[in-house]
mmCIF file of N, CA, C and O in Angstrom:
data_model
loop_
_atom_site.group_PDB
_atom_site.id
_atom_site.type_symbol
_atom_site.label_atom_id
_atom_site.label_comp_id
_atom_site.label_asym_id
_atom_site.label_seq_id
_atom_site.Cartn_x
_atom_site.Cartn_y
_atom_site.Cartn_z
ATOM 1 N N MET A 1 30.208 -20.596 -13.125
ATOM 2 C CA MET A 1 30.469 -19.353 -13.581
ATOM 3 C C MET A 1 31.623 -18.762 -12.810
ATOM 4 O O MET A 1 31.756 -18.901 -11.621
ATOM 5 N N THR A 2 32.448 -18.194 -13.722
ATOM 6 C CA THR A 2 33.835 -17.660 -13.210
ATOM 7 C C THR A 2 33.546 -16.216 -12.631
ATOM 8 O O THR A 2 32.479 -15.625 -12.994
ATOM 9 N N ILE A 3 34.481 -15.710 -11.830
ATOM 10 C CA ILE A 3 34.230 -14.386 -11.395
ATOM 11 C C ILE A 3 34.205 -13.261 -12.527
ATOM 12 O O ILE A 3 33.491 -12.326 -12.560
ATOM 13 N N ARG A 4 35.060 -13.519 -13.557
ATOM 14 C CA ARG A 4 35.214 -12.736 -14.655
ATOM 15 C C ARG A 4 33.890 -12.663 -15.317
ATOM 16 O O ARG A 4 33.406 -11.518 -15.870
ATOM 17 N N THR A 5 33.276 -13.782 -15.584
ATOM 18 C CA THR A 5 32.022 -13.909 -16.317
ATOM 19 C C THR A 5 30.962 -13.185 -15.580
ATOM 20 O O THR A 5 30.214 -12.441 -16.092
ATOM 21 N N PHE A 6 30.974 -13.413 -14.285
ATOM 22 C CA PHE A 6 29.894 -12.710 -13.332
ATOM 23 C C PHE A 6 29.996 -11.170 -13.477
ATOM 24 O O PHE A 6 29.007 -10.452 -13.561
ATOM 25 N N CYS A 7 31.251 -10.698 -13.267
ATOM 26 C CA CYS A 7 31.565 -9.293 -13.384
ATOM 27 C C CYS A 7 31.039 -8.713 -14.698
ATOM 28 O O CYS A 7 30.467 -7.533 -14.758
ATOM 29 N N THR A 8 31.367 -9.343 -15.683
ATOM 30 C CA THR A 8 31.006 -8.874 -17.067
ATOM 31 C C THR A 8 29.450 -8.877 -17.240
ATOM 32 O O THR A 8 28.901 -7.903 -17.735
ATOM 33 N N LEU A 9 28.909 -9.911 -16.824
ATOM 34 C CA LEU A 9 27.403 -9.944 -16.935
ATOM 35 C C LEU A 9 26.639 -8.946 -15.990
ATOM 36 O O LEU A 9 25.814 -8.118 -16.541
ATOM 37 N N ALA A 10 27.159 -8.770 -14.817
ATOM 38 C CA ALA A 10 26.532 -7.721 -13.925
ATOM 39 C C ALA A 10 26.690 -6.391 -14.445
ATOM 40 O O ALA A 10 25.947 -5.513 -14.443
ATOM 41 N N ALA A 11 28.035 -6.133 -14.981
ATOM 42 C CA ALA A 11 28.397 -4.752 -15.422
ATOM 43 C C ALA A 11 27.462 -4.454 -16.732
ATOM 44 O O ALA A 11 26.944 -3.346 -16.942
ATOM 45 N N GLY A 12 27.334 -5.399 -17.553
ATOM 46 C CA GLY A 12 26.394 -5.313 -18.789
ATOM 47 C C GLY A 12 25.002 -5.047 -18.424
ATOM 48 O O GLY A 12 24.395 -4.113 -19.073
ATOM 49 N N ILE A 13 24.518 -5.608 -17.267
ATOM 50 C CA ILE A 13 23.130 -5.319 -17.019
ATOM 51 C C ILE A 13 22.999 -3.834 -16.359
ATOM 52 O O ILE A 13 22.008 -3.187 -16.652
ATOM 53 N N PHE A 14 23.947 -3.576 -15.543
ATOM 54 C CA PHE A 14 23.987 -2.133 -15.108
ATOM 55 C C PHE A 14 24.076 -1.180 -16.229
ATOM 56 O O PHE A 14 23.462 -0.046 -16.069
ATOM 57 N N ALA A 15 24.853 -1.405 -17.281
ATOM 58 C CA ALA A 15 25.002 -0.534 -18.324
ATOM 59 C C ALA A 15 23.679 -0.298 -19.083
ATOM 60 O O ALA A 15 23.366 0.782 -19.453
ATOM 61 N N LEU A 16 22.995 -1.473 -19.212
ATOM 62 C CA LEU A 16 21.705 -1.535 -19.965
ATOM 63 C C LEU A 16 20.648 -0.653 -19.117
ATOM 64 O O LEU A 16 19.902 0.258 -19.757
ATOM 65 N N ILE A 17 20.742 -0.782 -17.773
ATOM 66 C CA ILE A 17 19.877 0.024 -16.896
ATOM 67 C C ILE A 17 20.218 1.560 -17.072
ATOM 68 O O ILE A 17 19.350 2.375 -17.198
ATOM 69 N N ALA A 18 21.482 1.831 -16.995
ATOM 70 C CA ALA A 18 21.853 3.318 -17.249
ATOM 71 C C ALA A 18 21.536 3.807 -18.619
ATOM 72 O O ALA A 18 20.924 4.940 -18.739
ATOM 73 N N LEU A 19 21.674 3.018 -19.617
ATOM 74 C CA LEU A 19 21.204 3.432 -21.100
ATOM 75 C C LEU A 19 19.672 3.652 -21.066
ATOM 76 O O LEU A 19 19.202 4.705 -21.599
ATOM 77 N N LEU A 20 18.956 2.804 -20.474
ATOM 78 C CA LEU A 20 17.463 2.876 -20.532
ATOM 79 C C LEU A 20 16.996 4.165 -19.572
ATOM 80 O O LEU A 20 15.990 4.815 -20.057
ATOM 81 N N GLN A 21 17.634 4.405 -18.678
ATOM 82 C CA GLN A 21 17.338 5.764 -17.860
ATOM 83 C C GLN A 21 17.672 6.911 -18.761
ATOM 84 O O GLN A 21 16.895 7.956 -18.736
ATOM 85 N N LEU A 22 18.758 6.951 -19.376
ATOM 86 C CA LEU A 22 19.089 8.002 -20.292
ATOM 87 C C LEU A 22 18.106 8.220 -21.396
ATOM 88 O O LEU A 22 17.740 9.379 -21.715
ATOM 89 N N ILE A 23 17.597 7.063 -21.943
ATOM 90 C CA ILE A 23 16.638 7.161 -22.996
ATOM 91 C C ILE A 23 15.252 7.694 -22.456
ATOM 92 O O ILE A 23 14.687 8.523 -23.204
ATOM 93 N N ARG A 24 15.069 7.308 -21.151
ATOM 94 C CA ARG A 24 13.758 7.843 -20.588
ATOM 95 C C ARG A 24 13.900 9.416 -20.422
ATOM 96 O O ARG A 24 12.914 10.165 -20.776
ATOM 97 N N ILE A 25 15.028 9.883 -20.050
ATOM 98 C CA ILE A 25 15.134 11.356 -19.744
ATOM 99 C C ILE A 25 15.076 12.046 -21.252
ATOM 100 O O ILE A 25 14.456 13.114 -21.409
ATOM 101 N N ALA A 26 15.750 11.443 -22.155
ATOM 102 C CA ALA A 26 15.817 12.106 -23.575
ATOM 103 C C ALA A 26 14.491 11.990 -24.211
ATOM 104 O O ALA A 26 14.164 13.093 -24.900
ATOM 105 N N MET A 27 13.737 10.939 -23.979
ATOM 106 C CA MET A 27 12.434 10.807 -24.742
ATOM 107 C C MET A 27 11.347 11.499 -23.933
ATOM 108 O O MET A 27 10.225 11.650 -24.384
ATOM 109 N N GLY A 28 11.541 11.864 -22.672
ATOM 110 C CA GLY A 28 10.577 12.377 -21.848
ATOM 111 C C GLY A 28 9.401 11.541 -21.316
ATOM 112 O O GLY A 28 8.361 11.891 -21.011
ATOM 113 N N TRP A 29 9.805 10.199 -21.287
ATOM 114 C CA TRP A 29 8.833 9.129 -20.883
ATOM 115 C C TRP A 29 8.556 9.329 -19.340
ATOM 116 O O TRP A 29 9.326 9.570 -18.506
ATOM 117 N N SER A 30 7.192 9.309 -19.091
ATOM 118 C CA SER A 30 6.732 9.475 -17.665
ATOM 119 C C SER A 30 6.711 8.023 -17.088
ATOM 120 O O SER A 30 6.429 6.973 -17.734
ATOM 121 N N VAL A 31 6.971 8.010 -15.794
ATOM 122 C CA VAL A 31 6.900 6.566 -15.049
ATOM 123 C C VAL A 31 5.956 6.954 -13.834
ATOM 124 O O VAL A 31 6.159 7.836 -13.187
ATOM 125 N N THR A 32 4.991 5.986 -13.626
ATOM 126 C CA THR A 32 4.111 6.139 -12.587
ATOM 127 C C THR A 32 4.151 4.832 -11.711
ATOM 128 O O THR A 32 4.017 3.771 -12.229
ATOM 129 N N LEU A 33 4.441 4.984 -10.415
ATOM 130 C CA LEU A 33 4.512 3.737 -9.631
ATOM 131 C C LEU A 33 3.445 3.999 -8.534
ATOM 132 O O LEU A 33 3.617 4.971 -7.679
ATOM 133 N N ASN A 34 2.592 3.076 -8.447
ATOM 134 C CA ASN A 34 1.510 3.043 -7.438
ATOM 135 C C ASN A 34 0.797 4.496 -7.355
ATOM 136 O O ASN A 34 0.515 4.984 -6.376
ATOM 137 N N GLY A 35 0.581 4.985 -8.516
ATOM 138 C CA GLY A 35 -0.160 6.223 -8.602
ATOM 139 C C GLY A 35 0.618 7.541 -8.374
ATOM 140 O O GLY A 35 0.117 8.610 -8.391
ATOM 141 N N VAL A 36 1.952 7.385 -8.258
ATOM 142 C CA VAL A 36 2.900 8.527 -7.947
ATOM 143 C C VAL A 36 3.907 8.575 -9.213
ATOM 144 O O VAL A 36 4.502 7.679 -9.576
ATOM 145 N N ASP A 37 3.936 9.799 -9.802
ATOM 146 C CA ASP A 37 4.893 10.007 -10.848
ATOM 147 C C ASP A 37 6.217 10.155 -10.315
ATOM 148 O O ASP A 37 6.582 10.736 -9.365
ATOM 149 N N VAL A 38 7.232 9.430 -10.998
ATOM 150 C CA VAL A 38 8.613 9.423 -10.694
ATOM 151 C C VAL A 38 9.197 10.511 -11.377
ATOM 152 O O VAL A 38 9.144 10.689 -12.534
ATOM 153 N N PRO A 39 9.883 11.494 -10.640
ATOM 154 C CA PRO A 39 10.450 12.694 -11.243
ATOM 155 C C PRO A 39 11.797 12.407 -11.994
ATOM 156 O O PRO A 39 12.351 11.281 -11.756
ATOM 157 N N PHE A 40 12.186 13.188 -12.900
ATOM 158 C CA PHE A 40 13.271 12.859 -13.830
ATOM 159 C C PHE A 40 14.565 12.908 -13.014
ATOM 160 O O PHE A 40 15.584 12.376 -13.422
ATOM 161 N N TRP A 41 14.554 13.799 -12.045
ATOM 162 C CA TRP A 41 15.874 13.771 -11.218
ATOM 163 C C TRP A 41 16.258 12.314 -10.635
ATOM 164 O O TRP A 41 17.309 12.118 -10.405
ATOM 165 N N ALA A 42 15.173 11.501 -10.444
ATOM 166 C CA ALA A 42 15.459 10.220 -9.905
ATOM 167 C C ALA A 42 16.296 9.483 -10.979
ATOM 168 O O ALA A 42 17.114 8.488 -10.762
ATOM 169 N N SER A 43 15.869 9.679 -12.292
ATOM 170 C CA SER A 43 16.595 9.029 -13.341
ATOM 171 C C SER A 43 18.000 9.472 -13.471
ATOM 172 O O SER A 43 18.979 8.619 -13.807
ATOM 173 N N TRP A 44 18.363 10.571 -13.158
ATOM 174 C CA TRP A 44 19.672 11.168 -13.180
ATOM 175 C C TRP A 44 20.409 10.398 -12.145
ATOM 176 O O TRP A 44 21.642 10.069 -12.365
ATOM 177 N N ILE A 45 19.770 10.280 -10.994
ATOM 178 C CA ILE A 45 20.601 9.418 -9.909
ATOM 179 C C ILE A 45 20.774 8.004 -10.375
ATOM 180 O O ILE A 45 21.978 7.452 -10.209
ATOM 181 N N ALA A 46 19.762 7.390 -10.969
ATOM 182 C CA ALA A 46 19.848 6.141 -11.451
ATOM 183 C C ALA A 46 20.947 5.938 -12.559
ATOM 184 O O ALA A 46 21.719 4.893 -12.539
ATOM 185 N N VAL A 47 21.063 6.888 -13.400
ATOM 186 C CA VAL A 47 22.056 6.914 -14.415
ATOM 187 C C VAL A 47 23.425 6.941 -13.887
ATOM 188 O O VAL A 47 24.434 6.122 -14.217
ATOM 189 N N THR A 48 23.592 7.851 -12.861
ATOM 190 C CA THR A 48 24.973 7.869 -12.101
ATOM 191 C C THR A 48 25.351 6.650 -11.354
ATOM 192 O O THR A 48 26.487 6.097 -11.567
ATOM 193 N N VAL A 49 24.419 6.312 -10.708
ATOM 194 C CA VAL A 49 24.603 4.858 -9.891
ATOM 195 C C VAL A 49 24.881 3.679 -10.661
ATOM 196 O O VAL A 49 25.901 2.962 -10.661
ATOM 197 N N ALA A 50 24.046 3.488 -11.732
ATOM 198 C CA ALA A 50 24.141 2.329 -12.532
ATOM 199 C C ALA A 50 25.369 2.428 -13.464
ATOM 200 O O ALA A 50 26.125 1.394 -13.735
ATOM 201 N N GLY A 51 25.715 3.561 -13.881
ATOM 202 C CA GLY A 51 26.882 3.850 -14.639
ATOM 203 C C GLY A 51 28.202 3.573 -14.021
ATOM 204 O O GLY A 51 29.106 2.906 -14.431
ATOM 205 N N ALA A 52 28.174 3.902 -12.546
ATOM 206 C CA ALA A 52 29.482 3.741 -11.719
ATOM 207 C C ALA A 52 29.486 2.326 -11.558
ATOM 208 O O ALA A 52 30.676 1.607 -11.515
ATOM 209 N N LEU A 53 28.429 1.593 -11.197
ATOM 210 C CA LEU A 53 28.514 0.101 -11.017
ATOM 211 C C LEU A 53 28.912 -0.578 -12.205
ATOM 212 O O LEU A 53 29.661 -1.602 -12.193
ATOM 213 N N SER A 54 28.469 -0.056 -13.380
ATOM 214 C CA SER A 54 28.846 -0.839 -14.569
ATOM 215 C C SER A 54 30.349 -0.715 -14.819
ATOM 216 O O SER A 54 31.118 -1.601 -15.087
ATOM 217 N N PHE A 55 30.876 0.564 -14.620
ATOM 218 C CA PHE A 55 32.372 0.788 -14.741
ATOM 219 C C PHE A 55 33.095 -0.034 -13.864
ATOM 220 O O PHE A 55 34.115 -0.710 -14.136
ATOM 221 N N VAL A 56 32.606 -0.102 -12.530
ATOM 222 C CA VAL A 56 33.437 -0.897 -11.549
ATOM 223 C C VAL A 56 33.463 -2.504 -11.894
ATOM 224 O O VAL A 56 34.479 -3.090 -11.812
ATOM 225 N N GLY A 57 32.256 -2.939 -12.406
ATOM 226 C CA GLY A 57 32.159 -4.207 -12.888
ATOM 227 C C GLY A 57 32.984 -4.618 -14.106
ATOM 228 O O GLY A 57 33.737 -5.599 -13.992
ATOM 229 N N PHE A 58 33.027 -3.743 -14.978
ATOM 230 C CA PHE A 58 33.904 -3.999 -16.254
ATOM 231 C C PHE A 58 35.291 -3.905 -15.762
ATOM 232 O O PHE A 58 36.169 -4.610 -16.285
ATOM 233 N N ARG A 59 35.759 -3.027 -14.921
ATOM 234 C CA ARG A 59 37.077 -2.928 -14.361
ATOM 235 C C ARG A 59 37.505 -4.111 -13.594
ATOM 236 O O ARG A 59 38.718 -4.669 -13.750
ATOM 237 N N ALA A 60 36.524 -4.651 -12.813
ATOM 238 C CA ALA A 60 36.897 -5.853 -11.992
ATOM 239 C C ALA A 60 37.115 -7.087 -13.027
ATOM 240 O O ALA A 60 37.881 -8.029 -12.842
ATOM 241 N N ALA A 61 36.182 -7.186 -13.987
ATOM 242 C CA ALA A 61 36.324 -8.211 -15.037
ATOM 243 C C ALA A 61 37.663 -8.167 -15.692
ATOM 244 O O ALA A 61 38.256 -9.268 -15.921
ATOM 245 N N MET A 62 38.178 -7.088 -15.976
ATOM 246 C CA MET A 62 39.486 -6.937 -16.663
ATOM 247 C C MET A 62 40.603 -7.379 -15.745
ATOM 248 O O MET A 62 41.666 -7.875 -16.204
ATOM 249 N N ARG A 63 40.398 -7.223 -14.400
ATOM 250 C CA ARG A 63 41.542 -7.634 -13.492
ATOM 251 C C ARG A 63 41.461 -9.112 -13.203
ATOM 252 O O ARG A 63 42.476 -9.565 -12.617
ATOM 253 N N SER A 64 40.346 -9.600 -13.362
ATOM 254 C CA SER A 64 40.230 -11.111 -12.927
ATOM 255 C C SER A 64 40.954 -12.027 -13.970
ATOM 256 O O SER A 64 40.935 -11.798 -15.187
#
């Protein structure tokens, strides 16, 4: 696997995670982990982090 392929694959996975978190927020889906409800602000953080990692990954793939 080349560096370009790895960066593209990782960026795509992070983009999917960001998209799913946005869908969770828009649809109002609740998430419970070990009996504790996960607040929606945690999804906003996840969207920001995953989106940034996706951007960096696609940018690195373009430079490779």
